[in-house]
C-alpha cells in the first residue's frame, strides 16, 4: 500500500529535479556553483564511550567502521561514514534504506553497554554546495574558517548557518561541501543559499 | 554664485578623457573620474556646501578624508537617499545627485542662520538648560528646533539596494594602506601569511598618493605603491580591500569592516552595494595614519578654510587648487609642503603665517627662496567672508603666544590652509582597550602598552617620516606573520631613496589668541560639526563640567557623525589648560565603535525580510498553504492557524472547527511538538528528577503526562512521555521549548550527574505527527490500519501501539489535548504528507475537519488544559495551576522540590489559576485584561491578576476564560471585574474547567 | 565576538556557544535542612566580579558539551578552559 504514496523530501516543493533537467549543458559547464539536495540517507545517531574497547569493537563488528576519535573528523568504510559529533557521539551516514537493519545490528551489538543507536534518518536532509564559489557562499553565514589550511575533505563540523544548526562536511577538493540540516529548516536554508548566490552562476545538481 | 574653474592642468590622478556630470543643490556640474564630490565641488568653485548644526553657519569642505566634519551631504534621491555622507569620500559617478543638508529653505538663504545671531542664547549645555525651564516653554521651542536641527533626512521607503555580509579569517589583518600598511602587508605576505589589507580610500597609498618628490626603492613613491600593490595582488593568500573601512576592533581580534563595493559606480550597479566583513585575524597590524589637527582661531570655520594636508591632497591627487590666492597658517613644517606644491602648480600663496618665532629649516628656507612671504611669530586673528573666505587679519604674537602685540594687517585670500599638528588615528587601537600615552613630541595621544595580537605602525605611532613608516610597518608585518606561524623570508625593508626635507620642531598653541577676549568678536571653533567653541569649553569649565566625559556630554563636543576626529585633542588640551593641568592628567574620552558611520543595510546583509529569521515548516506545510490556512508563529515554526472556507472569517472558521472535532473528527498537524529519545539504565531516574511526578513504575507501552519545573519550582514545560522499553523513553515537549528542554536535560546530565547512564537524542524532526480527534476518530482509523486493534481494552487511553496506518509504519498514541478520543499518529517525516492526505481522503465521509492552532486552543481551554507560556509566565508552581496532584509526595527529590517549601511558594494566597465566566455569556474578555475585586471610577485599582486565555466556546455555548488571580481558589463564586478603556466586564470566578467535566468523551 | 576554545572542538566563534552561569555551584544535598535563605543563595545568588570569573558555557551549536571557562570580565581574556568536573585552575590575577 505504501508504494502508492509519494515520499517527499524536505525540499520537494522547489522542484529541483525539474529545474536540473531544464538546464542547458552549457549552463552546467559554465556554473561556478552547484547546489542540490541529497535526501533520504541512512543516518544513525550513535552514543558510546570511545575509551571502552568493547564499544569500538561492537561498532566495528556491526558497521565495519572504526569510529573517528579525533574531534570533527570523518571516517569512511565502504558505503558508510562516521562523523564525529561529540566526545561520545557520532553520526553514521550511509545510503538510504540501510537504517533499519543497521540500527538493529548496532543495538544488538551494544546490548549491555552504556551505548545507544537512534535512527534519525528522517530528521535531516543534506544540501550539496560545490564549486569555485562554494567557500565564499558558505563564508557569508558560517563563522568557521573553511580555508584549505584549516578545513579539508574528511573534516566535519557542527555550527550555525542562517539561523539553523547544521552539520558540515567537506567531501572533495572542488571543493564540495554537504550540509546536514533538519527538515524544518531546509526550506529556509535553501532560500538563503540561493539568495546568497545571486551573483554566481548556479547549476542545480541532482 | 559665479562659475569658477580651479582645476590644475597637469596635476592629479584623474582620468580627464571623459567628464562626469553631477548635480549639486539642483545645479549641474562636471568633474572627472578619480574625483570625489568634494574635489569636484572645489574645482567648480563651490565653497559653500552646508550649514552648521547649531548656528547654521556657512561651511565648506575642511578635509580630504573620512574625518570630514562639515561636508556632509544628502546623497541620492527617493528610496536611495542617504544623509550625512561625507563629500570627501563620495567618488564621483555620472548622474550623481547630492544636496546640502541642515539648511532650510536653502543653503544660500537659511532661516536657521539667525541662530548665529542669537548664539548667546545657545551656549554649551543649551539643551540641558532648556529642559530645566518650565515644560511649556520647551514644547514651543521643540517645534522649531526639530525643524531646523538634525543632520539630513532618512529615506521614507524601503532600501532597494542589496547588501552582502561575510565572515572572513586571516593570519594578519593590516588596517590602513599607506606606506606603513603596504610595507606590513608585503612583509607578512612574503612570509607566507594569509593577509587582508584594507584601506578606506579607492586607492592604496595613503599620504604617498599626494607626495611629489619622494622616491622609494629608486622610483617615485606612487610608482612604488603601484608595484607593491601589483606584487600583493598576485599572491593567492592576500586579499586587497579597497574602499573598506575597519570600523570596529572587537575582542579577540575580531574586526568589523565595511566595503563600499559599488557605491562608486552609482545606483543600480551590478552586485551588492556594500559588504560587511566580520573578520577574525590571528594578528592585527594597525597602520591607520594620522589626522591633521585644525588650529583654533577666531572664525576658523568659513568656507575655504581647510586642513593643509587636504589642500595638498586636492592639488596633487585631485588636480584642484583650493583657491586662487591661498594663505597658509601653521605651527609646523608640514603645511609648507602644501604651500610649495600649490606654488609650484601656479597658485598664488598670499603668505605663510607661522606661529613659530624661529621658523627655520629647509622647508621654510625653500618657501622664502620661492618668494613666498613667511610671517614668523604671527597669527590669524580674524577672517572675513560669508559664502567663501575673502580675507584675514594677521597680527604678531607676543613672546608667550597668549596674546598679540601689534596692529592687524589685512590680507586678501580665498582659501586658508591650516595645520596645528597631527593626531595619530588611535581609534581602532582604543576600541580594543589599548591604553594610550601622551607623546610630548607630537603633542597628542599614541598607542601605549602593546595589546596582545595587535601591532601598530607608522603615523599612528607618531612616526610621520615615510622612512619610519616603512620600517615600522615592515617590522610589524613580519612580527605579526611570525606570531601567526608564518616565518618565510620577508625580504628587506623598502628604503626611501629620495626623502622630503626634514621637518623642524612644531609650535602648538591650543587657542590662537586675537586682540579680543575669547568668545567676543568671533568664534574659535573646536568641534566644527557640533558647533562647539573654545568659549563653550571655558563655560563648561566654569560651570563645573571638567572631566572630559562630562565636557563631551555637556557641550556635545566629539559627538555626531565624525565623533570628534578633528576636535578631540584640541578640546582636551584646552580643558587641560583651563584646569592648569597637563593633558595626560585630564585624559581622553573613550573611543567606541564605529570609527565611521555604517549604514544599517550593511549589518543585515541579505538576512532581511523572509530571511531575517528561519521559518520552520512541517512536512505538511504545503498542504496547509494550498488550503489557504493563515499561519501562526510559534517560535520559529509556522503552524496552521485555521482553515477558512470561502466567505468565512476567523471567528466563523474556528467555531466550525471546534464543533466538528466534538461532533465528528478533526485532524491537526502536531509535528512541531518536541520529541526526545531517552535511553539508558538511568533513564527513569532522569525522568524522576526532571518531572514532578513518579516514573519508575510506568509500564512499557504506557504514556504519562508530566510537568517540568526549574529549581525555583516554577513550571517551564509539560508534555507526555512514553515508555518504549525498560530503559527507553520518548519524551514530548511543547513546540517552543523543544531545544530548551533537551538543553536542560543535557546540562543536568553533563554538569551535575555525569555518571548517570543515559543518552538523550532529539527526534523531533524524525517524525510527522497527526492528531485525529473526535468521536469518529476510531472508526476512521480502523479503515486505515489492520495491525493495530483500536478498541479500549486492546488500546487503552495513555498507551502506544506500533503498526501501520495507510500502509505507513506508524507509532500511534492514545493521548488527548482536546478531551476527545484521540489517536496521535507518528510516521517517518517524509511520509507525513502522504499520511495526511490518506486520512483526509478516507475521512471525507465522516466530515473530517482540519483544525488549526486557534481551534486547538479553544478545545483545550474548554477542558481547562494549560498551555505553558500562556497560563504560565515563569512565576507559577504546579500548585498555583491547581495541579498539586501531579507533584509526587513520595519521591525523595526532584528539581524544584525544595522550592515548594519556600515561605513564598507555600503561602495560600498566591495567584491561582481559575476560570472566569462573564455575566454576559456572549462577551469575550480580552486576554491580558487585569482582574480587580473592587471597582473604582478610575485607575489605580488593586490588580489581582490577569486573564491568560479567553475564547468564545461554541461547545459550551458561551465565553470562557482562564485567569491567574490572587487567592483565586478562595474566591470561587465571587464576582470580579475586568476594567477596560471603554467598559467594565463583570465575571464570576469558577473552576478552570468548562466542558465534559467527568471526562466521558475520552473513549469516544 | 569572543573566540572561545571548546575543549573538544578548539577555537570557535562565540556565536556557537551559550553562556550558562557561574561555575562550581554544586546542587545541595539534604535540601530540606537548608533555610530558605540558604536555598535562595543556591538558586539566585551569583558572583559578579571585576576580574577573573569562573563560569560555564556550552558549545550549543557545536558538540553540545558543557565546559568551564575562566574569563576576565574587564578584558574578556580567557585565562583557562577546562572540562566539567575539573577543579578551577589557580590563576594569580
Coordinates of N, CA, C and O in Angstrom, one line a residue, chain B residues 745-860:
Chain B
X745 N 18.1 18.9 30.0 CA 18.4 17.5 30.3 C 19.9 17.3 30.2 O 20.6 16.8 31.1
X746 N 20.5 17.8 29.1 CA 21.9 17.7 28.9 C 22.7 18.4 29.9 O 23.8 17.9 30.4
X747 N 22.3 19.6 30.3 CA 23.0 20.4 31.3 C 23.1 19.6 32.6 O 24.2 19.5 33.2
X748 N 22.0 19.1 33.0 CA 22.0 18.4 34.3 C 22.8 17.1 34.2 O 23.6 16.8 35.1
X749 N 22.7 16.4 33.1 CA 23.4 15.1 32.9 C 24.9 15.4 32.8 O 25.7 14.7 33.4
X750 N 25.3 16.4 32.1 CA 26.8 16.7 31.9 C 27.4 17.3 33.1 O 28.6 17.1 33.5
X751 N 26.6 18.2 33.8 CA 27.3 19.1 34.8 C 27.0 18.5 36.2 O 27.9 18.7 37.1
X752 N 25.9 17.9 36.5 CA 25.6 17.5 37.8 C 25.6 16.0 38.0 O 26.0 15.5 39.1
X753 N 25.2 15.3 37.0 CA 25.1 13.8 37.1 C 25.9 13.1 36.0 O 25.3 12.3 35.3
X754 N 27.2 13.4 35.9 CA 27.9 12.9 34.8 C 28.1 11.3 34.8 O 28.4 10.8 33.7
X755 N 27.8 10.7 35.9 CA 27.9 9.3 35.9 C 26.7 8.5 35.6 O 26.7 7.3 35.4
X756 N 25.6 9.3 35.4 CA 24.3 8.6 35.1 C 24.4 8.0 33.7 O 24.9 8.7 32.8
X757 N 23.9 6.8 33.5 CA 23.9 6.2 32.2 C 22.7 6.5 31.4 O 21.7 5.7 31.5
X758 N 22.7 7.6 30.7 CA 21.5 7.9 29.9 C 22.0 8.8 28.8 O 22.8 9.7 29.0
X759 N 21.4 8.6 27.6 CA 21.6 9.4 26.5 C 20.3 10.0 26.0 O 19.3 9.3 25.9
X760 N 20.4 11.3 25.6 CA 19.2 12.0 25.0 C 19.5 12.4 23.6 O 20.5 12.9 23.3
X761 N 18.5 12.1 22.7 CA 18.7 12.4 21.3 C 17.4 13.1 20.8 O 16.3 12.6 21.0
X762 N 17.6 14.2 20.2 CA 16.4 14.9 19.6 C 15.8 14.1 18.4 O 16.6 13.8 17.5
X763 N 14.6 13.7 18.5 CA 14.0 13.0 17.3 C 12.7 13.8 16.8 O 11.9 13.3 16.1
X764 N 12.7 15.1 17.2 CA 11.5 15.9 16.8 C 11.3 15.8 15.3 O 10.1 15.7 14.9
X765 N 12.3 15.9 14.5 CA 12.1 16.0 13.1 C 12.1 14.7 12.4 O 12.0 14.6 11.2
X766 N 12.3 13.6 13.2 CA 12.3 12.3 12.6 C 10.9 11.9 12.2 O 10.6 11.2 11.3
X767 N 9.9 12.5 12.9 CA 8.5 12.1 12.7 C 7.6 13.2 12.3 O 7.9 14.4 12.6
X768 N 6.6 12.9 11.5 CA 5.5 13.8 11.3 C 4.4 13.3 12.2 O 4.2 12.0 12.3
X769 N 3.7 14.2 12.8 CA 2.7 13.8 13.8 C 1.3 14.3 13.5 O 1.2 15.5 13.2
X770 N 0.4 13.5 13.4 CA -1.0 13.9 13.1 C -1.9 13.5 14.2 O -1.9 12.3 14.6
X771 N -2.7 14.4 14.7 CA -3.7 14.1 15.7 C -5.1 13.9 15.1 O -5.5 14.8 14.3
X772 N -5.7 12.7 15.4 CA -7.1 12.5 15.0 C -7.9 12.6 16.2 O -7.8 11.8 17.1
X773 N -8.8 13.6 16.3 CA -9.6 13.8 17.5 C -11.1 13.8 17.2 O -11.6 14.3 16.2
X774 N -11.8 13.2 18.1 CA -13.3 13.2 18.0 C -13.9 11.9 18.0 O -13.2 10.8 17.9
X775 N -15.2 11.8 18.2 CA -15.9 10.6 18.4 C -15.8 9.6 17.2 O -15.9 8.4 17.4
X776 N -15.5 10.2 16.0 CA -15.4 9.3 14.8 C -14.0 8.8 14.6 O -13.7 8.2 13.6
X777 N -13.1 9.3 15.4 CA -11.6 9.0 15.1 C -11.4 7.5 15.0 O -10.6 7.1 14.1
X778 N -12.0 6.7 15.9 CA -11.7 5.3 15.9 C -12.2 4.6 14.6 O -11.5 3.8 14.0
X779 N -13.4 5.0 14.2 CA -14.0 4.4 13.0 C -13.1 4.7 11.8 O -12.9 3.9 11.0
X780 N -12.7 6.0 11.7 CA -11.9 6.4 10.6 C -10.5 5.6 10.6 O -10.1 5.0 9.6
X781 N -9.9 5.6 11.7 CA -8.6 5.0 11.8 C -8.7 3.5 11.5 O -7.8 2.9 10.8
X782 N -9.7 2.9 11.9 CA -9.9 1.4 11.7 C -9.9 1.1 10.2 O -9.5 0.0 9.8
X783 N -10.3 2.0 9.4 CA -10.3 1.8 7.9 C -8.9 1.8 7.4 O -8.7 1.3 6.3
X784 N -8.0 2.4 8.1 CA -6.6 2.5 7.5 C -5.6 1.7 8.2 O -4.4 1.8 7.9
X785 N -6.0 0.9 9.1 CA -5.0 0.0 9.8 C -5.6 -1.4 10.0 O -6.7 -1.5 10.3
X786 N -4.7 -2.4 9.7 CA -5.2 -3.7 10.0 C -4.3 -4.4 11.0 O -4.5 -5.6 11.3
X787 N -3.3 -3.7 11.5 CA -2.4 -4.4 12.5 C -2.4 -3.7 13.9 O -1.6 -4.0 14.7
X788 N -3.3 -2.7 14.1 CA -3.4 -2.1 15.4 C -4.9 -2.2 15.9 O -5.8 -1.6 15.3
X789 N -5.1 -3.0 16.9 CA -6.5 -3.1 17.4 C -6.8 -1.8 18.1 O -6.0 -1.3 18.9
X790 N -8.0 -1.3 17.9 CA -8.3 0.1 18.4 C -9.2 0.1 19.5 O -9.5 1.2 20.1
X791 N -9.8 -1.0 19.9 CA -10.8 -0.9 21.0 C -10.1 -0.6 22.3 O -8.9 -0.8 22.5
X792 N -10.9 -0.1 23.3 CA -10.4 0.4 24.5 C -9.6 -0.6 25.3 O -8.6 -0.3 25.9
X793 N -10.0 -1.9 25.2 CA -9.3 -2.9 26.0 C -8.0 -3.2 25.4 O -7.0 -3.2 26.1
X794 N -7.9 -3.2 24.1 CA -6.6 -3.6 23.4 C -5.7 -2.4 23.4 O -4.5 -2.5 23.3
X795 N -6.3 -1.2 23.3 CA -5.5 0.0 23.1 C -6.1 1.1 24.0 O -6.8 2.0 23.6
X796 N -5.8 1.0 25.3 CA -6.4 1.9 26.3 C -5.8 3.3 26.2 O -4.7 3.5 25.6
X797 N -6.5 4.2 26.8 CA -6.1 5.6 26.9 C -4.7 5.6 27.5 O -4.4 4.9 28.4
X798 N -3.8 6.5 27.1 CA -2.4 6.7 27.6 C -1.6 5.5 27.3 O -0.9 5.0 28.2
X799 N -1.7 5.0 26.1 CA -0.8 3.9 25.7 C -0.4 4.1 24.2 O -0.9 4.9 23.5
X800 N 0.6 3.3 23.8 CA 1.2 3.4 22.5 C 1.1 2.1 21.8 O 1.3 1.0 22.5
X801 N 0.9 2.1 20.5 CA 0.9 0.8 19.7 C 1.7 1.1 18.5 O 1.7 2.2 17.9
X802 N 2.4 0.1 18.0 CA 3.1 0.2 16.7 C 2.4 -0.6 15.7 O 1.9 -1.7 16.0
X803 N 2.4 -0.2 14.4 CA 1.8 -0.9 13.4 C 1.9 -0.1 12.1 O 2.9 0.6 11.9
X804 N 0.8 -0.1 11.3 CA 0.8 0.6 10.0 C -0.5 1.4 9.9 O -1.5 0.9 10.3
X805 N -0.4 2.6 9.4 CA -1.6 3.4 9.1 C -1.4 3.8 7.7 O -0.4 4.3 7.3
X806 N -2.4 3.5 6.9 CA -2.4 3.7 5.4 C -1.1 3.1 4.8 O -0.5 3.7 3.9
X807 N -0.7 2.0 5.4 CA 0.4 1.3 4.8 C 1.8 1.9 5.3 O 2.8 1.4 4.9
X808 N 1.7 2.9 6.1 CA 3.0 3.5 6.5 C 3.3 3.1 8.0 O 2.4 3.1 8.8
X809 N 4.5 2.7 8.2 CA 4.9 2.3 9.6 C 4.6 3.4 10.5 O 5.0 4.6 10.2
X810 N 3.9 3.1 11.6 CA 3.5 4.2 12.5 C 3.5 3.8 14.0 O 3.4 2.6 14.3
X811 N 3.8 4.8 14.8 CA 3.6 4.7 16.2 C 2.4 5.5 16.5 O 2.3 6.7 16.2
X812 N 1.4 4.9 17.2 CA 0.1 5.6 17.4 C 0.0 5.7 19.0 O 0.2 4.7 19.7
X813 N -0.4 6.8 19.4 CA -0.6 7.0 20.9 C -2.0 7.5 21.1 O -2.5 8.2 20.4
X814 N -2.5 6.9 22.2 CA -3.8 7.5 22.7 C -3.6 8.5 23.8 O -3.5 8.1 25.0
X815 N -3.5 9.7 23.4 CA -3.3 10.8 24.4 C -4.3 11.9 23.9 O -4.7 11.8 22.7
X816 N -4.6 12.8 24.7 CA -5.6 13.8 24.2 C -5.3 15.2 24.8 O -5.1 15.4 26.0
X817 N -5.4 16.2 23.9 CA -5.2 17.6 24.3 C -6.6 18.3 24.1 O -6.7 19.5 24.3
X818 N -7.6 17.5 23.7 CA -8.9 18.1 23.4 C -10.0 17.5 24.4 O -11.1 18.1 24.4
X819 N -9.6 16.4 25.0 CA -10.6 15.7 25.8 C -11.4 14.7 25.0 O -12.2 14.0 25.6
X820 N -11.2 14.7 23.7 CA -11.9 13.7 22.8 C -11.1 12.5 22.7 O -9.9 12.5 23.0
X821 N -11.7 11.4 22.2 CA -11.0 10.2 21.8 C -10.0 10.7 20.7 O -10.3 11.3 19.7
X822 N -8.7 10.4 21.0 CA -7.7 10.9 20.1 C -6.6 9.8 19.8 O -6.2 9.1 20.7
X823 N -6.3 9.7 18.6 CA -5.1 8.9 18.2 C -4.1 9.9 17.6 O -4.3 10.6 16.6
X824 N -2.9 9.8 18.2 CA -1.8 10.6 17.7 C -0.9 9.7 16.9 O -0.3 8.8 17.4
X825 N -0.8 10.0 15.6 CA -0.1 9.1 14.7 C 1.2 9.7 14.3 O 1.3 10.8 13.8
X826 N 2.3 8.9 14.6 CA 3.6 9.4 14.2 C 4.2 8.5 13.1 O 4.2 7.3 13.3
X827 N 4.6 9.1 12.0 CA 5.2 8.3 10.9 C 6.5 9.0 10.5 O 6.8 10.2 10.9
X828 N 7.3 8.3 9.7 CA 8.5 8.9 9.2 C 8.2 10.3 8.5 O 7.2 10.4 7.8
X829 N 9.0 11.3 8.8 CA 8.7 12.6 8.4 C 8.4 12.7 6.9 O 7.5 13.4 6.4
X830 N 9.1 11.9 6.1 CA 8.9 12.0 4.6 C 7.6 11.5 4.2 O 7.2 11.7 3.0
X831 N 6.9 10.7 5.1 CA 5.6 10.2 4.7 C 4.5 11.0 5.4 O 3.3 10.6 5.3
X832 N 4.8 12.1 6.0 CA 3.8 12.9 6.7 C 2.7 13.4 5.8 O 1.5 13.3 6.1
X833 N 3.1 13.9 4.7 CA 2.0 14.5 3.8 C 1.2 13.3 3.2 O 0.0 13.4 3.1
X834 N 1.8 12.2 2.9 CA 1.1 11.0 2.4 C 0.1 10.6 3.5 O -1.1 10.3 3.1
X835 N 0.5 10.5 4.7 CA -0.4 10.1 5.8 C -1.6 11.1 5.9 O -2.8 10.7 5.9
X836 N -1.3 12.4 5.9 CA -2.3 13.4 6.0 C -3.3 13.3 4.9 O -4.5 13.3 5.1
X837 N -2.8 13.1 3.7 CA -3.7 13.0 2.5 C -4.6 11.8 2.6 O -5.8 11.8 2.2
X838 N -4.0 10.7 3.0 CA -4.8 9.4 3.2 C -5.9 9.6 4.2 O -7.0 9.1 4.0
X839 N -5.6 10.2 5.3 CA -6.6 10.4 6.3 C -7.7 11.4 5.8 O -8.9 11.2 6.1
X840 N -7.3 12.4 5.1 CA -8.3 13.3 4.6 C -9.2 12.6 3.6 O -10.4 12.8 3.6
X841 N -8.6 11.8 2.7 CA -9.4 11.1 1.7 C -10.4 10.1 2.4 O -11.6 10.1 2.1
X842 N -9.9 9.3 3.3 CA -10.7 8.3 4.0 C -11.7 9.0 4.9 O -12.8 8.4 5.2
X843 N -11.4 10.2 5.4 CA -12.2 10.8 6.4 C -13.3 11.6 5.8 O -14.2 12.2 6.5
X844 N -13.3 11.8 4.5 CA -14.3 12.7 3.9 C -15.7 12.3 4.2 O -16.5 13.2 4.6
X845 N -16.0 11.0 4.2 CA -17.3 10.6 4.5 C -17.7 10.8 6.0 O -18.9 10.9 6.3
X846 N -16.7 11.0 6.8 CA -17.0 11.4 8.2 C -17.0 12.9 8.5 O -17.1 13.3 9.6
X847 N -16.8 13.6 7.4 CA -16.8 15.1 7.5 C -15.5 15.5 8.2 O -15.5 16.5 9.0
X848 N -14.4 14.8 8.0 CA -13.1 15.1 8.6 C -12.8 16.6 8.4 O -12.9 17.1 7.3
X849 N -12.4 17.3 9.5 CA -12.2 18.7 9.5 C -10.8 19.0 10.0 O -10.4 18.7 11.2
X850 N -10.0 19.6 9.1 CA -8.7 20.0 9.6 C -8.8 21.2 10.5 O -9.7 22.1 10.2
X851 N -8.1 21.2 11.6 CA -8.2 22.4 12.5 C -6.9 22.9 12.9 O -5.9 22.1 12.9
X852 N -6.8 24.2 13.1 CA -5.5 24.8 13.4 C -5.3 25.1 14.9 O -6.0 24.6 15.7
X853 N -4.3 25.9 15.1 CA -3.9 26.1 16.5 C -5.0 26.9 17.3 O -5.1 26.7 18.5
X854 N -5.7 27.7 16.6 CA -6.7 28.5 17.4 C -7.8 27.6 17.9 O -8.2 27.6 19.1
X855 N -8.3 26.7 17.0 CA -9.3 25.7 17.5 C -8.7 24.8 18.6 O -9.4 24.5 19.6
X856 N -7.5 24.4 18.4 CA -6.8 23.6 19.4 C -6.8 24.3 20.8 O -7.1 23.7 21.8
X857 N -6.6 25.6 20.7 CA -6.5 26.4 22.0 C -7.9 26.4 22.6 O -8.0 26.3 23.8
X858 N -8.9 26.6 21.8 CA -10.3 26.7 22.4 C -10.7 25.4 23.0 O -11.1 25.3 24.1
X859 N -10.4 24.3 22.2 CA -10.7 22.9 22.7 C -10.1 22.6 24.0 O -10.7 22.1 24.9
X860 N -8.8 22.9 24.1 CA -8.1 22.6 25.4 C -8.6 23.5 26.5 O -8.6 23.0 27.7

